[in-house]
Amino acid sequence: MPATPTGRTTDDARTEAVAAPVPCRVVVCRDCCCGSPKVTGVDHAAQTARLRAQAPVRVSACLDVCEHANVIVVQPSAQGRAAGARPVWLGLVNDPDATEDIAAWARAGGPGVAPRPDILDLYAITPPRRRTAS
């Protein structure tokens, strides 16, 4: 087997890549309303840092649900998607306790892997693309 620059064989590197599961991911809206002074009393940087400590976080431009600022989307891991899970959209996440609940859920595996804490049902919103025209 040829060795990689780290000294491992290519089979070792391939096995390691396959063995590491892809975690659930968190998308945090931080554009015109979310993450701005328009939502008062929230330490937006601390919220993002807390979530980032538990799962990969992507900061997004406007997710088009400004009436629900601050918006967070928890995307399922590969394992969660295989179990049929879909992204979970959460709005009005302006309380540190809600951020803690989201962080704990992401750490536990997120959608399709760990049951969503009942308290997060209060924050669940319908994403714009799933809304029906009135």
CSV table of N, CA and C in Angstrom, one decimal:
chain,number,residue,atom,x,y,z
A,1,MET,N,0.8,-1.2,0.0
A,1,MET,CA,0.0,0.0,0.0
A,1,MET,C,0.9,1.2,0.0
A,2,PRO,N,0.6,2.2,-0.8
A,2,PRO,CA,1.3,3.5,-0.8
A,2,PRO,C,1.0,4.3,0.5
A,3,ALA,N,1.9,4.9,1.1
A,3,ALA,CA,1.7,5.7,2.3
A,3,ALA,C,1.3,7.2,1.9
A,4,THR,N,0.4,7.8,2.7
A,4,THR,CA,0.1,9.2,2.5
A,4,THR,C,1.2,10.0,3.2
A,5,PRO,N,1.1,11.3,3.0
A,5,PRO,CA,2.1,12.2,3.7
A,5,PRO,C,2.1,12.1,5.2
A,6,THR,N,1.0,11.6,5.8
A,6,THR,CA,1.0,11.4,7.2
A,6,THR,C,1.6,10.1,7.7
A,7,GLY,N,1.9,9.2,6.7
A,7,GLY,CA,2.5,7.9,7.0
A,7,GLY,C,1.5,6.8,7.0
A,8,ARG,N,0.2,7.1,6.9
A,8,ARG,CA,-0.8,6.1,6.9
A,8,ARG,C,-1.0,5.5,5.5
A,9,THR,N,-1.4,4.3,5.3
A,9,THR,CA,-1.6,3.8,4.0
A,9,THR,C,-2.9,4.4,3.5
A,10,THR,N,-3.1,4.3,2.2
A,10,THR,CA,-4.3,4.9,1.6
A,10,THR,C,-5.5,4.1,2.0
A,11,ASP,N,-5.4,2.8,2.3
A,11,ASP,CA,-6.5,2.1,2.9
A,11,ASP,C,-6.9,2.6,4.2
A,12,ASP,N,-5.9,2.9,5.1
A,12,ASP,CA,-6.2,3.4,6.4
A,12,ASP,C,-7.0,4.7,6.3
A,13,ALA,N,-6.6,5.6,5.4
A,13,ALA,CA,-7.2,6.9,5.2
A,13,ALA,C,-8.6,6.7,4.7
A,14,ARG,N,-8.8,5.8,3.8
A,14,ARG,CA,-10.2,5.5,3.2
A,14,ARG,C,-11.1,5.0,4.3
A,15,THR,N,-10.6,4.1,5.1
A,15,THR,CA,-11.4,3.5,6.2
A,15,THR,C,-11.8,4.5,7.2
A,16,GLU,N,-10.9,5.4,7.6
A,16,GLU,CA,-11.1,6.5,8.5
A,16,GLU,C,-12.2,7.4,8.0
A,17,ALA,N,-12.2,7.8,6.7
A,17,ALA,CA,-13.2,8.6,6.1
A,17,ALA,C,-14.5,8.0,6.1
A,18,VAL,N,-14.6,6.7,5.8
A,18,VAL,CA,-15.9,6.0,5.8
A,18,VAL,C,-16.4,5.9,7.2
A,19,ALA,N,-15.6,5.7,8.2
A,19,ALA,CA,-16.0,5.4,9.6
A,19,ALA,C,-16.5,6.7,10.2
A,20,ALA,N,-16.1,7.8,9.8
A,20,ALA,CA,-16.5,9.1,10.5
A,20,ALA,C,-17.9,9.5,9.9
A,21,PRO,N,-18.9,9.4,10.7
A,21,PRO,CA,-20.3,9.8,10.3
A,21,PRO,C,-20.4,11.3,10.1
A,22,VAL,N,-21.2,11.7,9.1
A,22,VAL,CA,-21.4,13.1,8.9
A,22,VAL,C,-22.4,13.6,9.9
A,23,PRO,N,-22.1,14.6,10.7
A,23,PRO,CA,-23.1,15.0,11.8
A,23,PRO,C,-24.2,15.8,11.2
A,24,CYS,N,-25.2,16.0,12.0
A,24,CYS,CA,-26.3,17.0,11.6
A,24,CYS,C,-25.6,18.3,11.5
A,25,ARG,N,-26.2,19.2,10.7
A,25,ARG,CA,-25.6,20.6,10.6
A,25,ARG,C,-26.7,21.6,10.9
A,26,VAL,N,-26.2,22.7,11.3
A,26,VAL,CA,-27.1,23.8,11.7
A,26,VAL,C,-26.9,25.0,10.8
A,27,VAL,N,-28.0,25.6,10.3
A,27,VAL,CA,-27.9,26.8,9.5
A,27,VAL,C,-28.5,27.9,10.3
A,28,VAL,N,-27.8,29.0,10.5
A,28,VAL,CA,-28.2,30.1,11.3
A,28,VAL,C,-28.4,31.3,10.3
A,29,CYS,N,-29.6,31.9,10.3
A,29,CYS,CA,-29.8,33.0,9.4
A,29,CYS,C,-29.2,34.3,10.1
A,30,ARG,N,-28.5,35.0,9.4
A,30,ARG,CA,-27.8,36.2,10.0
A,30,ARG,C,-27.8,37.3,8.9
A,31,ASP,N,-29.0,37.8,8.5
A,31,ASP,CA,-29.0,38.8,7.5
A,31,ASP,C,-29.8,40.0,7.9
A,32,CYS,N,-30.8,40.4,7.2
A,32,CYS,CA,-31.5,41.7,7.4
A,32,CYS,C,-32.2,41.8,8.7
A,33,CYS,N,-32.8,40.7,9.2
A,33,CYS,CA,-33.5,40.8,10.5
A,33,CYS,C,-32.8,39.9,11.6
A,34,CYS,N,-32.6,38.6,11.2
A,34,CYS,CA,-32.0,37.6,12.1
A,34,CYS,C,-30.5,38.1,12.4
A,35,GLY,N,-30.1,38.0,13.6
A,35,GLY,CA,-28.7,38.3,13.9
A,35,GLY,C,-28.5,39.8,13.9
A,36,SER,N,-29.5,40.7,13.9
A,36,SER,CA,-29.3,42.1,13.8
A,36,SER,C,-29.9,42.8,15.0
A,37,PRO,N,-29.6,44.0,15.2
A,37,PRO,CA,-30.1,44.8,16.4
A,37,PRO,C,-31.7,44.8,16.3
A,38,LYS,N,-32.3,44.5,15.2
A,38,LYS,CA,-33.7,44.5,15.1
A,38,LYS,C,-34.3,43.5,16.1
A,39,VAL,N,-33.6,42.4,16.4
A,39,VAL,CA,-34.0,41.4,17.4
A,39,VAL,C,-33.2,41.8,18.6
A,40,THR,N,-33.9,42.5,19.6
A,40,THR,CA,-33.2,43.0,20.7
A,40,THR,C,-33.0,41.9,21.8
A,41,GLY,N,-32.0,42.1,22.7
A,41,GLY,CA,-31.8,41.3,23.8
A,41,GLY,C,-31.2,39.9,23.6
A,42,VAL,N,-30.7,39.7,22.3
A,42,VAL,CA,-30.1,38.5,22.0
A,42,VAL,C,-28.6,38.7,21.7
A,43,ASP,N,-27.8,37.9,22.3
A,43,ASP,CA,-26.3,37.9,21.9
A,43,ASP,C,-26.2,37.0,20.7
A,44,HIS,N,-26.3,37.5,19.6
A,44,HIS,CA,-26.3,36.7,18.3
A,44,HIS,C,-24.9,36.0,18.2
A,45,ALA,N,-23.8,36.6,18.5
A,45,ALA,CA,-22.5,35.9,18.4
A,45,ALA,C,-22.4,34.8,19.3
A,46,ALA,N,-22.9,35.0,20.6
A,46,ALA,CA,-22.8,33.9,21.5
A,46,ALA,C,-23.8,32.7,21.1
A,47,GLN,N,-24.9,33.0,20.5
A,47,GLN,CA,-25.8,32.0,20.1
A,47,GLN,C,-25.1,31.1,19.0
A,48,THR,N,-24.5,31.8,18.0
A,48,THR,CA,-23.9,31.1,17.0
A,48,THR,C,-22.7,30.3,17.5
A,49,ALA,N,-21.9,30.8,18.4
A,49,ALA,CA,-20.8,30.1,19.0
A,49,ALA,C,-21.2,28.9,19.8
A,50,ARG,N,-22.3,29.0,20.5
A,50,ARG,CA,-22.9,27.9,21.3
A,50,ARG,C,-23.3,26.8,20.4
A,51,LEU,N,-24.0,27.1,19.3
A,51,LEU,CA,-24.4,26.0,18.4
A,51,LEU,C,-23.2,25.4,17.7
A,52,ARG,N,-22.2,26.3,17.4
A,52,ARG,CA,-21.0,25.8,16.7
A,52,ARG,C,-20.2,24.9,17.6
A,53,ALA,N,-20.3,25.0,18.9
A,53,ALA,CA,-19.6,24.1,19.8
A,53,ALA,C,-20.2,22.7,19.8
A,54,GLN,N,-21.4,22.5,19.2
A,54,GLN,CA,-22.0,21.2,19.2
A,54,GLN,C,-22.2,20.6,17.9
A,55,ALA,N,-22.2,21.4,16.8
A,55,ALA,CA,-22.4,20.9,15.5
A,55,ALA,C,-21.8,21.9,14.5
A,56,PRO,N,-21.5,21.4,13.2
A,56,PRO,CA,-21.1,22.3,12.2
A,56,PRO,C,-22.2,23.4,12.0
A,57,VAL,N,-21.8,24.6,11.9
A,57,VAL,CA,-22.8,25.7,11.7
A,57,VAL,C,-22.4,26.5,10.4
A,58,ARG,N,-23.4,26.7,9.6
A,58,ARG,CA,-23.3,27.6,8.4
A,58,ARG,C,-24.1,28.8,8.6
A,59,VAL,N,-23.5,30.0,8.5
A,59,VAL,CA,-24.2,31.2,8.6
A,59,VAL,C,-24.7,31.6,7.2
A,60,SER,N,-26.0,31.9,7.1
A,60,SER,CA,-26.7,32.1,5.9
A,60,SER,C,-27.2,33.5,5.7
A,61,ALA,N,-27.3,33.9,4.5
A,61,ALA,CA,-28.0,35.2,4.2
A,61,ALA,C,-29.5,34.9,4.5
A,62,CYS,N,-30.3,35.9,4.1
A,62,CYS,CA,-31.8,35.8,4.5
A,62,CYS,C,-32.4,34.5,4.0
A,63,LEU,N,-33.1,33.9,4.9
A,63,LEU,CA,-33.9,32.6,4.6
A,63,LEU,C,-35.3,32.9,4.3
A,64,ASP,N,-35.7,34.2,4.2
A,64,ASP,CA,-37.0,34.6,3.7
A,64,ASP,C,-38.2,34.3,4.6
A,65,VAL,N,-37.9,34.3,5.9
A,65,VAL,CA,-38.9,34.2,6.9
A,65,VAL,C,-38.7,35.2,8.1
A,66,CYS,N,-38.5,36.4,7.7
A,66,CYS,CA,-38.1,37.5,8.6
A,66,CYS,C,-39.0,37.7,9.7
A,67,GLU,N,-40.3,37.4,9.5
A,67,GLU,CA,-41.3,37.5,10.6
A,67,GLU,C,-41.0,36.5,11.8
A,68,HIS,N,-40.1,35.6,11.5
A,68,HIS,CA,-39.8,34.6,12.6
A,68,HIS,C,-38.3,34.7,13.1
A,69,ALA,N,-37.7,35.9,12.9
A,69,ALA,CA,-36.3,36.1,13.3
A,69,ALA,C,-36.2,35.8,14.8
A,70,ASN,N,-35.2,35.2,15.1
A,70,ASN,CA,-34.0,34.5,14.6
A,70,ASN,C,-34.4,33.1,14.1
A,71,VAL,N,-34.0,32.8,12.9
A,71,VAL,CA,-34.3,31.5,12.3
A,71,VAL,C,-33.1,30.6,12.3
A,72,ILE,N,-33.3,29.3,12.7
A,72,ILE,CA,-32.3,28.3,12.7
A,72,ILE,C,-32.9,27.1,12.1
A,73,VAL,N,-32.1,26.4,11.2
A,73,VAL,CA,-32.5,25.2,10.5
A,73,VAL,C,-31.5,24.1,10.9
A,74,VAL,N,-32.1,23.0,11.4
A,74,VAL,CA,-31.3,21.9,11.8
A,74,VAL,C,-31.5,20.8,10.7
A,75,GLN,N,-30.3,20.6,10.0
A,75,GLN,CA,-30.4,19.7,8.9
A,75,GLN,C,-29.9,18.3,9.3
A,76,PRO,N,-30.6,17.2,8.9
A,76,PRO,CA,-30.3,15.9,9.3
A,76,PRO,C,-28.9,15.4,8.8
A,77,SER,N,-28.3,14.6,9.6
A,77,SER,CA,-27.1,13.9,9.2
A,77,SER,C,-27.4,12.9,8.1
A,78,ALA,N,-26.4,12.3,7.5
A,78,ALA,CA,-26.6,11.2,6.5
A,78,ALA,C,-27.4,10.1,7.1
A,79,GLN,N,-27.1,9.8,8.3
A,79,GLN,CA,-27.9,8.7,9.0
A,79,GLN,C,-29.4,9.2,9.2
A,80,GLY,N,-29.6,10.4,9.6
A,80,GLY,CA,-30.9,10.9,9.7
A,80,GLY,C,-31.7,11.0,8.4
A,81,ARG,N,-31.0,11.4,7.3
A,81,ARG,CA,-31.6,11.4,6.0
A,81,ARG,C,-32.0,10.0,5.6
A,82,ALA,N,-31.1,9.0,5.9
A,82,ALA,CA,-31.4,7.6,5.5
A,82,ALA,C,-32.7,7.2,6.3
A,83,ALA,N,-32.9,7.7,7.4
A,83,ALA,CA,-34.1,7.4,8.2
A,83,ALA,C,-35.3,8.2,7.8
A,84,GLY,N,-35.2,9.0,6.8
A,84,GLY,CA,-36.3,9.8,6.3
A,84,GLY,C,-36.5,11.2,6.8
A,85,ALA,N,-35.5,11.6,7.6
A,85,ALA,CA,-35.7,13.0,8.2
A,85,ALA,C,-35.5,14.1,7.2
A,86,ARG,N,-36.1,15.2,7.5
A,86,ARG,CA,-36.0,16.4,6.7
A,86,ARG,C,-35.5,17.5,7.6
A,87,PRO,N,-35.0,18.6,7.0
A,87,PRO,CA,-34.6,19.7,7.8
A,87,PRO,C,-35.7,20.2,8.7
A,88,VAL,N,-35.4,20.7,9.9
A,88,VAL,CA,-36.3,21.2,10.8
A,88,VAL,C,-36.1,22.7,10.9
A,89,TRP,N,-37.1,23.5,10.6
A,89,TRP,CA,-36.9,25.0,10.6
A,89,TRP,C,-37.5,25.5,12.0
A,90,LEU,N,-36.7,26.3,12.7
A,90,LEU,CA,-37.1,26.8,14.0
A,90,LEU,C,-37.1,28.4,13.9
A,91,GLY,N,-38.1,29.0,14.4
A,91,GLY,CA,-38.2,30.5,14.3
A,91,GLY,C,-38.4,31.1,15.7
A,92,LEU,N,-38.1,32.3,15.8
A,92,LEU,CA,-38.2,33.1,17.1
A,92,LEU,C,-37.3,32.5,18.1
A,93,VAL,N,-36.1,32.0,17.7
A,93,VAL,CA,-35.2,31.4,18.6
A,93,VAL,C,-34.4,32.6,19.3
A,94,ASN,N,-35.0,33.2,20.2
A,94,ASN,CA,-34.4,34.4,20.8
A,94,ASN,C,-34.1,34.3,22.3
A,95,ASP,N,-34.2,33.0,22.8
A,95,ASP,CA,-34.0,32.7,24.2
A,95,ASP,C,-32.8,31.8,24.3
A,96,PRO,N,-31.9,32.1,25.3
A,96,PRO,CA,-30.7,31.2,25.5
A,96,PRO,C,-31.1,29.7,25.8
A,97,ASP,N,-32.3,29.5,26.5
A,97,ASP,CA,-32.7,28.1,26.8
A,97,ASP,C,-33.0,27.4,25.5
A,98,ALA,N,-33.7,28.1,24.5
A,98,ALA,CA,-34.0,27.4,23.3
A,98,ALA,C,-32.7,27.1,22.5
A,99,THR,N,-31.7,28.0,22.6
A,99,THR,CA,-30.5,27.7,21.9
A,99,THR,C,-29.8,26.4,22.6
A,100,GLU,N,-29.9,26.3,23.9
A,100,GLU,CA,-29.4,25.2,24.6
A,100,GLU,C,-30.1,23.9,24.2
A,101,ASP,N,-31.4,24.0,24.0
A,101,ASP,CA,-32.2,22.8,23.6
A,101,ASP,C,-31.8,22.4,22.2
A,102,ILE,N,-31.6,23.3,21.3
A,102,ILE,CA,-31.2,23.0,19.9
A,102,ILE,C,-29.7,22.4,19.9
A,103,ALA,N,-28.9,23.0,20.7
A,103,ALA,CA,-27.5,22.5,20.8
A,103,ALA,C,-27.5,21.1,21.3
A,104,ALA,N,-28.2,20.8,22.3
A,104,ALA,CA,-28.3,19.4,22.9
A,104,ALA,C,-28.9,18.4,21.9
A,105,TRP,N,-29.9,18.8,21.2
A,105,TRP,CA,-30.5,18.0,20.2
A,105,TRP,C,-29.5,17.7,19.0
A,106,ALA,N,-28.8,18.7,18.6
A,106,ALA,CA,-27.7,18.5,17.6
A,106,ALA,C,-26.6,17.6,18.1
A,107,ARG,N,-26.2,17.8,19.3
A,107,ARG,CA,-25.2,16.9,19.9
A,107,ARG,C,-25.6,15.5,19.9
A,108,ALA,N,-26.9,15.3,20.2
A,108,ALA,CA,-27.5,13.9,20.3
A,108,ALA,C,-27.7,13.3,18.9
A,109,GLY,N,-27.6,14.0,17.8
A,109,GLY,CA,-27.7,13.5,16.5
A,109,GLY,C,-28.7,14.2,15.6
A,110,GLY,N,-29.6,15.0,16.2
A,110,GLY,CA,-30.5,15.8,15.4
A,110,GLY,C,-31.6,15.0,14.7
A,111,PRO,N,-32.3,15.6,13.7
A,111,PRO,CA,-33.4,14.9,13.0
A,111,PRO,C,-33.1,13.5,12.5
A,112,GLY,N,-34.1,12.6,12.8
A,112,GLY,CA,-34.0,11.3,12.3
A,112,GLY,C,-33.1,10.4,13.2
A,113,VAL,N,-32.3,11.0,14.1
A,113,VAL,CA,-31.4,10.2,14.9
A,113,VAL,C,-31.9,10.3,16.4
A,114,ALA,N,-32.1,11.5,16.8
A,114,ALA,CA,-32.6,11.7,18.2
A,114,ALA,C,-33.9,12.4,18.2
A,115,PRO,N,-34.8,12.0,19.1
A,115,PRO,CA,-36.1,12.7,19.1
A,115,PRO,C,-36.0,14.2,19.4
A,116,ARG,N,-36.8,14.9,18.7
A,116,ARG,CA,-36.8,16.4,18.9
A,116,ARG,C,-37.4,16.7,20.3
A,117,PRO,N,-36.7,17.5,21.1
A,117,PRO,CA,-37.3,17.8,22.4
A,117,PRO,C,-38.7,18.5,22.2
A,118,ASP,N,-39.6,18.1,23.0
A,118,ASP,CA,-41.0,18.6,22.8
A,118,ASP,C,-41.0,20.1,22.8
A,119,ILE,N,-40.2,20.8,23.7
A,119,ILE,CA,-40.2,22.2,23.8
A,119,ILE,C,-39.9,22.9,22.4
A,120,LEU,N,-39.1,22.2,21.6
A,120,LEU,CA,-38.8,22.8,20.3
A,120,LEU,C,-40.0,22.8,19.3
A,121,ASP,N,-41.0,22.1,19.6
A,121,ASP,CA,-42.3,22.2,18.8
A,121,ASP,C,-42.8,23.6,18.8
A,122,LEU,N,-42.6,24.3,19.9
A,122,LEU,CA,-43.1,25.7,20.0
A,122,LEU,C,-42.4,26.6,19.0
A,123,TYR,N,-41.2,26.2,18.6
A,123,TYR,CA,-40.4,27.1,17.7
A,123,TYR,C,-40.5,26.6,16.2
A,124,ALA,N,-41.1,25.5,16.0
A,124,ALA,CA,-41.2,24.9,14.6
A,124,ALA,C,-42.0,25.8,13.7
A,125,ILE,N,-41.4,26.1,12.5
A,125,ILE,CA,-42.1,26.9,11.5
A,125,ILE,C,-42.1,26.2,10.2
A,126,THR,N,-42.9,26.6,9.3
A,126,THR,CA,-43.0,26.0,7.9
A,126,THR,C,-42.0,26.8,7.0
A,127,PRO,N,-41.1,26.2,6.4
A,127,PRO,CA,-40.2,26.9,5.5
A,127,PRO,C,-40.9,27.5,4.3
A,128,PRO,N,-40.4,28.6,3.7
A,128,PRO,CA,-41.1,29.3,2.6
A,128,PRO,C,-41.5,28.4,1.4
A,129,ARG,N,-40.6,27.5,1.1
A,129,ARG,CA,-40.9,26.6,-0.1
A,129,ARG,C,-42.0,25.6,0.1
A,130,ARG,N,-42.3,25.4,1.4
A,130,ARG,CA,-43.4,24.4,1.7
A,130,ARG,C,-44.7,25.0,1.9
A,131,ARG,N,-44.8,26.4,1.9
A,131,ARG,CA,-46.0,27.1,2.1
A,131,ARG,C,-46.9,26.9,0.9
A,132,THR,N,-48.2,26.9,1.1
A,132,THR,CA,-49.1,26.8,-0.1
A,132,THR,C,-49.6,28.2,-0.3
A,133,ALA,N,-49.9,28.5,-1.6
A,133,ALA,CA,-50.4,29.8,-2.0
A,133,ALA,C,-51.8,29.9,-1.5
A,134,SER,N,-52.2,31.1,-1.0
A,134,SER,CA,-53.5,31.3,-0.5
A,134,SER,C,-54.4,31.9,-1.6
